Each structure stands twice: as C-alpha cells, then as structure tokens.
Amino acid sequence: MMTTLKNDLLLRALRKEKVERPPVWMMRQAGRYLPDYIKLRNQYDFFTRVQTPELATAITLQPIDQVGVDAAIIFSDILVIPQAMGLEVLMEEGKGPSLPKTIKTKADVNALITEGVEENLSYVTSALALTKKELNGRVPLIGFAGAPWTLLCYMVEGKGSKTWDKAKQFVYTEPALAHSLLQKITDITIKYLVAQVKAGADTVQVFDSWAGSLSPSDFQTFAQPYLLQIADALKDHAPVILFPKGTWHALEDLSKSSASGIGIDWTISPEYARKLTSNNITLQGNFDPAKLLAPIPQIKIWVKEMIDAFGVQNYIANLGHGITPNIPVDHAKAFVDAVKEYQPSNDN
Ligand code: CP3
C-alpha cells in the first residue's frame, strides 16, 4: 500500500519544486557517533547488522528519531556488491574494510559472479521494505550504492588507501581489463538500484568517494561514463544523487546529466558550484564534518551562511562527506536544527 509522505522536502528539492526550507540529512548519519548504534555494534558484528533486516531497520531509524533529519538512508555498505560478486570482505573494528583476495588478472575478473547478484542482495531489499513500513511516511527513504570507480579501488587495492596507487596501476596498465570490470560493476549496480527503488527507496545516491583521487581526464575516462550510465538507467525509476567527491572540475558536465542532484564537498564554495552548474541542478552539501566539532553557536552561524550562499531552492543541506565517530550527538542535532530554523536575511 502506498503511504503519502508527511515530509517530502527532499523529493521536492530533487524535483526542483519550491520548498519552505531546504531538507537536511547527513551522510553516514546511521553510525558510530550514536550511542544506540554502539550498543548494537557491541552485540552483533558488522555484516550481521547489515544482513538482518530488523537490525538494519532499527539502525536506519535511529537518526530520524534522535537527530531529526529529513530523510532516512538505509543501513548497509557499498562493499556488499564486491562481496556478492564473490570477494570476501572483512570489517575489523577500528581498521576499516579489507578484502583478502584482490583483483589482479583477467582470470580474477572472469571469476567474479555477475549473474543474480541483486538476488543475493535480497537482504537489502527486505531491509528497505521493512524500513519503509516502519517509517510510515515520516520522511523519504534513500537507497545507495558505491560508484564503479570507488568499488574498483577496494577490489584492486584490498583496503583503504591515501593514494590508491595499486588501483591506478591496474587501470593505467590494463585499461581494457579495467573497463570490463567497471562495466560489470555498472551493470550489476543498475539492477541493484532498480531493485532498491522497487523495494521502497524514494531516491538513490551513488557514492564515488575516491573520484577526487583521479585527474580530470582520468575521471572522465574511468569514472564519469559509468556514473552517467547509472544516472540514465535510473532516471525513469527514481531521482538520482551523484556524489563524486572532490571533482569540482566535472560539475558543469554532471549538471547536464540525467541525475537530479549532485553532492559536493567543502573544497568548493557554494557560489562557484552554482556558477559551474548554472543553477541547473539541485546541489547537496557541503559542510566540513570536522566543523561539527566547533561550539554549537558557531555551527549555527556557519549553517546559516551556507544556506545563504546556496539559496533555499534546489538545495539539500548536508555534510561534504560522512559524519565521523567523534561528533557529539548534540552538535549533529544543532546542525540539523540550524537548517530547520533557517530564516533568510532581509537582503536575501
Ligand atoms: O548512515 C549511512 O550513511 C548509511 C550507512 C553507510 C555505511 N557505509 C555504514 C558503515 C553508508 C552509506 C556507507 C557507505 C560507504 N562505505 C562508503 C561511502 C561513503 C563515504 O564515507 O565515503 C565507503 C567508502 C564505505 C566503505 C567503508 N565501510 C569504510 C571505509 C568503512 C570503515 C571506516 C568508516 O568510515 O566507518 C566501512 C564500515 C562502515 N560502514 C561503518 C558503518 C556505520 C563502521 C563500522 C562499524 O560501525 O562497525
């Protein structure tokens, strides 16, 4: 049964419809800065939390109830795709993800599972359906996936990296093989995101967290074409938000894509981002998460300045990357409250 959304600010902003105030949510809002998340983390390991719909739903709802954000993002991870393609993924406390067996050769690429991957991920669609039911129309539900370039980074490198030099060595040495891997990930991601929408996601975000490690021309070769394929394939299903972190150089191109929103980080000013995108697309961002460590009155001043700079319309207030575990909950809440309390200055 369809439930009408009581708060559809996010979807209106993505459709470029008029809103009273910008919607606000935070990347990685369901996570380790929340004491109730820590409690569940101490009881169940990471993939048990991800693969058990009741747990994933409970975690997804925590920031809705406790921080008051205008959207829920399903609790999962971008690495569920490599895992469902047959690569083992370990998630060790305090160490981040690691993949013991990495992609090196054509045989490794050929050995990846490509059929029925979205069926193997049915625990995600079950979690979405359950979350949708529990939300009961309070706020929209966001589905997500990792972008092909960012997933290739982990699949080749086997763990996080500052330079991603192994991933780069792979794509620079074996470009044809790299493209065949990127295309496999893209095809699976499209089916996976369509399944998420069918299960109840109102919009989907594609996280290209490490896009900024590539030069502009390498981004155009190894990342952007796949982001555009995903945006094109999803556009008739749900609005798409692309988040290619650190790629201000691509903003003009991306603003002409079939995506509905683009996430930006704090290394570009709102004014310049608007200029590059000719105000053609909804922008999301771009508060430096580390600024949430500042005193609350200061956070509120910066949030007002950020909204003044972006403008209320065609805008989704968010961070420029994920919230970190060291942020006090009341500071996260102050960020959200500041958006909700926003009043334009007289000259605005
Ligand atoms: O609230 C939400 O945003 C939904 C949940 C979510 C998680 N991961 C849960 C998680 C989302 C959207 C992600 C995406 C994700 N995962 C990205 C893209 C976003 C970004 O921050 O750039 C990336 C690069 C990953 C890969 C990943 N998963 C890393 C690097 C880590 C460890 C370091 C870290 O940032 O936490 C994870 C583990 C992970 N995924 C945790 C959570 C809450 C922490 C582990 C734990 O709680 O036990």
Coordinates of C-alpha atoms and ligand atoms in Angstrom, one line a residue:
M1 CA 0.0 0.0 0.0
M2 CA 1.3 3.5 -0.8
T3 CA 1.7 5.8 2.1
T4 CA 1.8 9.5 1.3
L5 CA 4.9 11.2 2.7
K6 CA 4.3 13.6 5.5
N7 CA 7.7 15.2 4.9
D8 CA 8.7 15.2 1.2
L9 CA 11.1 18.1 1.3
L10 CA 14.0 16.0 -0.1
L11 CA 12.0 14.8 -3.1
R12 CA 10.6 18.3 -3.8
A13 CA 14.2 19.7 -3.7
L14 CA 15.3 16.9 -6.1
R15 CA 12.4 17.8 -8.5
K16 CA 13.4 21.4 -8.2
E17 CA 10.0 22.3 -6.8
K18 CA 9.6 25.2 -4.3
V19 CA 10.3 24.4 -0.7
E20 CA 9.7 26.4 2.5
R21 CA 13.2 25.5 3.7
P22 CA 15.9 23.1 2.5
P23 CA 15.8 19.4 3.5
V24 CA 18.6 18.2 5.7
W25 CA 20.3 14.8 6.2
M26 CA 23.9 13.7 6.9
M27 CA 26.0 11.2 5.0
R28 CA 26.8 8.3 7.3
Q29 CA 24.1 9.5 9.7
A30 CA 23.4 6.0 10.9
G31 CA 26.6 5.2 12.6
R32 CA 29.2 5.3 15.3
Y33 CA 28.6 8.8 16.8
L34 CA 25.2 7.5 18.0
P35 CA 25.3 5.7 21.5
D36 CA 22.4 3.4 20.5
Y37 CA 24.4 2.3 17.4
I38 CA 27.4 1.5 19.5
K39 CA 25.2 -0.7 21.7
L40 CA 24.0 -2.8 18.7
R41 CA 27.6 -2.8 17.4
N42 CA 28.8 -4.4 20.6
Q43 CA 26.1 -7.1 20.3
Y44 CA 26.3 -8.0 16.6
D45 CA 29.2 -8.0 14.0
F46 CA 29.0 -5.6 11.1
F47 CA 27.6 -7.9 8.4
T48 CA 25.1 -9.4 10.8
R49 CA 23.8 -5.9 11.3
V50 CA 23.7 -5.3 7.6
Q51 CA 22.2 -8.6 6.7
T52 CA 19.4 -8.8 9.3
P53 CA 16.6 -6.6 8.2
E54 CA 15.3 -5.9 11.7
L55 CA 18.7 -4.7 12.8
A56 CA 19.3 -2.6 9.6
T57 CA 15.9 -1.0 10.0
A58 CA 16.4 -0.2 13.7
I59 CA 19.8 1.4 12.9
T60 CA 18.3 3.3 9.9
L61 CA 15.6 4.8 12.1
Q62 CA 17.9 6.0 14.9
P63 CA 18.9 9.3 13.4
I64 CA 15.3 10.0 12.3
D65 CA 14.2 9.7 15.9
Q66 CA 17.2 11.1 17.6
V67 CA 18.6 13.8 15.4
G68 CA 15.5 14.8 13.4
V69 CA 16.9 14.5 9.8
D70 CA 14.5 14.9 6.8
A71 CA 15.5 11.6 5.2
A72 CA 16.5 8.0 6.1
I73 CA 19.4 6.3 4.4
I74 CA 19.3 2.5 4.5
F75 CA 21.9 1.0 6.8
S76 CA 24.2 -1.1 4.6
D77 CA 27.6 -0.6 2.9
I78 CA 29.0 0.0 -0.5
L79 CA 31.1 -3.2 -0.2
V80 CA 28.1 -5.5 -0.3
I81 CA 28.4 -5.5 -4.1
P82 CA 32.1 -6.8 -4.2
Q83 CA 31.0 -9.3 -1.5
A84 CA 28.0 -10.5 -3.6
M85 CA 30.4 -10.8 -6.6
G86 CA 32.3 -13.4 -4.6
L87 CA 35.1 -11.4 -2.9
E88 CA 35.5 -11.9 0.8
V89 CA 35.1 -8.6 2.8
L90 CA 36.3 -8.3 6.4
M91 CA 35.3 -5.4 8.6
E92 CA 37.6 -5.1 11.5
E93 CA 36.8 -2.8 14.4
G94 CA 38.9 0.4 14.1
K95 CA 40.7 -0.8 11.0
G96 CA 38.1 -0.4 8.2
P97 CA 37.3 -2.8 5.5
S98 CA 39.7 -5.3 3.9
L99 CA 39.5 -7.8 1.1
P100 CA 42.0 -10.7 1.5
K101 CA 41.8 -11.7 -2.2
T102 CA 42.1 -8.8 -4.6
I103 CA 41.6 -8.4 -8.4
K104 CA 44.9 -8.6 -10.3
T105 CA 44.4 -10.5 -13.6
K106 CA 41.8 -11.2 -16.3
A107 CA 41.2 -14.6 -14.6
D108 CA 40.3 -12.8 -11.4
V109 CA 37.8 -10.5 -13.3
N110 CA 36.3 -13.5 -15.1
A111 CA 35.9 -15.4 -11.8
L112 CA 33.6 -12.7 -10.4
I113 CA 29.9 -13.6 -10.0
T114 CA 27.8 -11.3 -12.3
E115 CA 24.5 -13.2 -12.6
G116 CA 21.8 -12.9 -9.9
V117 CA 23.9 -10.5 -7.8
E118 CA 20.9 -8.4 -6.9
E119 CA 19.0 -11.6 -5.8
N120 CA 22.0 -12.3 -3.5
L121 CA 21.4 -8.9 -2.0
S122 CA 17.8 -9.5 -1.2
Y123 CA 18.5 -8.8 2.5
V124 CA 19.0 -5.1 1.4
T125 CA 15.6 -5.0 -0.4
S126 CA 14.0 -6.7 2.6
A127 CA 15.5 -4.1 4.9
L128 CA 14.3 -1.3 2.6
A129 CA 10.7 -2.7 2.6
L130 CA 10.7 -3.1 6.4
T131 CA 12.1 0.4 6.9
K132 CA 9.6 1.8 4.5
K133 CA 6.8 0.2 6.6
E134 CA 8.3 1.4 9.9
L135 CA 8.8 4.9 8.7
N136 CA 5.1 5.1 7.9
G137 CA 5.6 8.1 5.6
R138 CA 7.5 10.2 8.1
V139 CA 10.4 11.0 5.7
P140 CA 11.7 9.7 2.3
L141 CA 14.0 6.7 2.2
I142 CA 17.3 6.8 0.4
G143 CA 18.9 3.7 -1.2
F144 CA 22.5 3.7 -2.3
A145 CA 25.4 2.0 -3.9
G146 CA 29.1 2.6 -4.4
A147 CA 30.2 4.0 -7.8
P148 CA 32.1 1.7 -10.1
W149 CA 35.4 3.6 -9.7
T150 CA 35.3 3.6 -5.9
L151 CA 34.4 -0.1 -5.8
L152 CA 37.2 -0.9 -8.2
C153 CA 39.5 0.9 -5.8
Y154 CA 38.7 -1.5 -2.9
M155 CA 38.5 -4.6 -5.2
V156 CA 42.0 -4.0 -6.5
E157 CA 43.7 -2.4 -3.5
G158 CA 42.1 -4.7 -0.9
K159 CA 41.8 -1.9 1.7
G160 CA 41.6 1.8 2.1
S161 CA 44.5 3.9 0.7
K162 CA 45.6 7.5 0.7
T163 CA 46.9 7.3 -2.9
W164 CA 45.1 4.3 -4.4
D165 CA 48.3 3.7 -6.4
K166 CA 47.6 0.0 -6.9
A167 CA 44.1 0.7 -8.2
K168 CA 45.7 3.3 -10.5
Q169 CA 48.5 1.0 -11.6
F170 CA 45.8 -1.5 -12.6
V171 CA 43.7 0.9 -14.7
Y172 CA 46.8 2.5 -16.3
T173 CA 48.4 -0.8 -17.1
E174 CA 45.4 -2.8 -18.1
P175 CA 42.8 -0.2 -19.3
A176 CA 40.7 -2.7 -21.3
L177 CA 40.5 -5.1 -18.4
A178 CA 39.7 -2.2 -16.1
H179 CA 36.9 -1.0 -18.3
S180 CA 35.5 -4.6 -18.5
L181 CA 35.5 -4.7 -14.7
L182 CA 34.0 -1.2 -14.4
Q183 CA 31.2 -2.2 -16.9
K184 CA 30.4 -5.4 -14.9
I185 CA 30.1 -3.4 -11.7
T186 CA 27.9 -0.8 -13.5
D187 CA 25.5 -3.4 -14.9
I188 CA 25.1 -5.0 -11.5
T189 CA 24.7 -1.6 -9.8
I190 CA 21.9 -0.6 -12.1
K191 CA 20.0 -3.8 -11.4
Y192 CA 20.7 -3.4 -7.7
L193 CA 19.5 0.2 -7.5
V194 CA 16.4 -0.6 -9.6
A195 CA 15.6 -3.4 -7.1
Q196 CA 16.1 -0.9 -4.2
V197 CA 13.6 1.5 -5.8
K198 CA 11.1 -1.3 -6.3
A199 CA 11.5 -2.3 -2.6
G200 CA 10.7 1.2 -1.4
A201 CA 13.7 3.6 -1.9
D202 CA 12.4 7.0 -2.9
T203 CA 15.7 8.2 -4.3
V204 CA 19.2 6.7 -4.6
Q205 CA 22.6 8.1 -4.0
V206 CA 25.8 6.8 -5.8
F207 CA 28.9 7.3 -3.6
D208 CA 32.0 7.9 -5.6
S209 CA 34.1 8.6 -2.5
W210 CA 37.5 8.3 -4.2
A211 CA 36.7 10.1 -7.5
G212 CA 38.8 13.0 -6.4
S213 CA 42.0 10.8 -6.5
L214 CA 41.8 10.9 -10.3
S215 CA 42.9 13.7 -12.6
P216 CA 40.1 15.4 -14.5
S217 CA 40.8 13.5 -17.7
D218 CA 41.2 10.1 -15.8
F219 CA 37.9 10.9 -14.0
Q220 CA 36.4 11.3 -17.5
T221 CA 37.8 8.0 -18.6
F222 CA 37.4 5.7 -15.6
A223 CA 34.6 7.2 -13.5
Q224 CA 32.2 9.7 -15.2
P225 CA 31.0 7.4 -18.1
Y226 CA 29.8 4.8 -15.5
L227 CA 28.2 7.4 -13.3
L228 CA 26.3 8.7 -16.3
Q229 CA 25.2 5.2 -17.3
I230 CA 23.8 4.6 -13.8
A231 CA 22.0 8.0 -13.8
D232 CA 20.5 7.4 -17.3
A233 CA 19.3 3.9 -16.4
L234 CA 17.7 5.0 -13.1
K235 CA 16.1 8.3 -14.2
D236 CA 12.7 6.7 -15.0
H237 CA 12.7 4.9 -11.7
A238 CA 13.7 7.5 -9.1
P239 CA 15.7 10.7 -8.7
V240 CA 19.5 10.0 -8.6
I241 CA 22.0 11.9 -6.5
L242 CA 25.6 11.6 -7.7
F243 CA 28.4 12.2 -5.1
P244 CA 31.7 12.1 -6.9
K245 CA 33.7 13.6 -4.0
G246 CA 36.4 16.1 -5.0
T247 CA 35.5 16.6 -8.6
W248 CA 34.5 20.2 -8.9
H249 CA 36.1 20.1 -12.4
A250 CA 33.3 17.8 -13.5
L251 CA 30.4 19.9 -12.1
E252 CA 29.5 21.6 -15.4
D253 CA 29.3 18.2 -17.2
L254 CA 27.4 16.5 -14.4
S255 CA 24.8 19.3 -14.2
K256 CA 23.8 18.3 -17.8
S257 CA 23.4 14.7 -16.8
S258 CA 20.1 12.9 -16.0
A259 CA 20.9 13.0 -12.3
S260 CA 18.6 15.1 -10.1
G261 CA 21.2 16.1 -7.6
I262 CA 25.0 16.4 -7.2
G263 CA 26.7 16.2 -3.8
I264 CA 29.7 18.4 -3.3
D265 CA 32.4 18.6 -0.7
W266 CA 33.7 21.7 1.2
T267 CA 36.7 22.4 -1.1
I268 CA 34.4 24.4 -3.5
S269 CA 32.4 27.4 -2.5
P270 CA 28.6 27.2 -2.9
E271 CA 28.7 30.3 -5.2
Y272 CA 31.3 28.8 -7.5
A273 CA 29.4 25.4 -7.6
R274 CA 26.2 27.3 -8.5
K275 CA 28.1 29.2 -11.3
L276 CA 29.6 26.0 -12.7
T277 CA 26.2 24.3 -12.7
S278 CA 24.3 27.4 -14.0
N279 CA 21.8 26.7 -11.2
N280 CA 20.5 23.8 -13.4
I281 CA 20.6 21.1 -10.9
T282 CA 20.0 20.6 -7.2
L283 CA 23.2 20.7 -5.1
Q284 CA 23.8 18.8 -1.9
G285 CA 26.4 19.5 0.7
N286 CA 28.9 20.8 1.7
F287 CA 29.6 21.4 5.4
D288 CA 33.0 20.2 6.5
P289 CA 32.1 17.4 9.0
A290 CA 35.1 18.5 11.2
K291 CA 33.3 21.8 11.7
L292 CA 30.7 19.9 13.8
L293 CA 33.4 19.8 16.5
A294 CA 33.2 23.6 16.9
P295 CA 31.0 25.2 19.6
I296 CA 27.2 24.9 18.8
P297 CA 26.6 28.7 18.4
Q298 CA 29.4 28.7 15.8
I299 CA 27.9 25.7 13.9
K300 CA 24.6 27.6 13.7
I301 CA 26.3 30.7 12.3
W302 CA 28.1 28.6 9.6
V303 CA 25.0 26.7 8.7
K304 CA 23.1 30.0 8.1
E305 CA 26.0 31.3 6.0
M306 CA 26.0 28.1 4.0
I307 CA 22.3 28.3 3.2
D308 CA 22.5 32.0 2.4
A309 CA 25.3 31.1 -0.1
F310 CA 23.5 28.1 -1.8
G311 CA 20.0 29.6 -1.6
V312 CA 16.9 27.8 -0.2
Q313 CA 15.7 26.4 -3.5
N314 CA 17.3 23.5 -5.4
Y315 CA 19.4 22.7 -2.4
I316 CA 19.8 19.8 0.1
A317 CA 21.7 20.7 3.3
N318 CA 24.2 18.0 4.1
L319 CA 27.8 17.5 5.0
G320 CA 30.6 17.4 2.4
H321 CA 31.5 13.8 3.4
G322 CA 30.4 11.3 6.1
I323 CA 30.0 12.3 9.7
T324 CA 32.9 11.0 11.8
P325 CA 32.6 9.0 15.1
N326 CA 33.9 11.8 17.3
I327 CA 31.0 14.2 16.7
P328 CA 28.9 14.8 19.8
V329 CA 25.2 14.0 19.1
D330 CA 24.0 17.4 20.3
H331 CA 26.4 19.0 17.7
A332 CA 24.9 16.9 14.9
K333 CA 21.5 17.9 16.1
A334 CA 22.5 21.6 16.2
F335 CA 23.4 21.3 12.5
V336 CA 20.0 19.8 11.7
D337 CA 18.2 22.3 13.9
A338 CA 20.0 25.2 12.3
V339 CA 18.7 24.2 8.9
K340 CA 15.1 23.8 10.2
E341 CA 15.3 27.2 12.0
Y342 CA 16.7 29.0 8.9
Q343 CA 15.4 32.5 8.3
P344 CA 16.8 34.4 5.3
S345 CA 18.5 37.7 6.0
N346 CA 16.4 40.7 4.9
D347 CA 18.6 41.4 1.9
N348 CA 18.2 37.8 0.6
Ligands
CP3_1 O1 24.2 6.2 7.6 C1 24.6 5.9 6.4 O2 25.1 6.7 5.7 C2 24.2 4.5 5.9 C3 25.2 3.5 6.1 C4 26.5 3.5 5.3 C5 27.7 2.8 5.8 N1 28.6 2.8 4.9 C6 27.7 2.1 7.1 C7 29.0 1.8 7.7 C8 26.9 4.1 4.1 C9 26.1 5.0 3.2 C10 28.2 3.6 3.8 C11 28.9 3.9 2.6 C12 30.4 3.7 2.5 N2 31.0 2.6 2.9 C13 31.3 4.5 1.7 C14 30.9 5.7 1.0 C15 30.7 6.9 1.9 C16 32.0 7.5 2.4 O3 32.1 7.7 3.6 O4 32.8 7.8 1.5 C17 32.5 3.9 1.8 C18 33.8 4.4 1.2 C19 32.4 2.7 2.6 C20 33.4 1.7 2.9 C21 33.6 1.5 4.4 N3 32.7 0.9 5.2 C22 34.6 2.1 5.2 C23 35.8 2.9 4.6 C24 34.4 1.7 6.5 C25 35.3 1.9 7.7 C26 35.5 3.3 8.0 C27 34.3 4.1 8.3 O5 34.2 5.1 7.7 O6 33.5 3.7 9.1 C28 33.2 1.0 6.5 C29 32.5 0.5 7.7 C30 31.1 1.1 8.0 N4 30.1 1.2 7.1 C31 30.7 1.5 9.2 C32 29.4 2.0 9.1 C33 28.5 2.5 10.1 C34 31.6 1.5 10.5 C35 31.9 0.1 11.0 C36 31.1 -0.2 12.2 O7 30.2 0.5 12.7 O8 31.3 -1.3 12.8

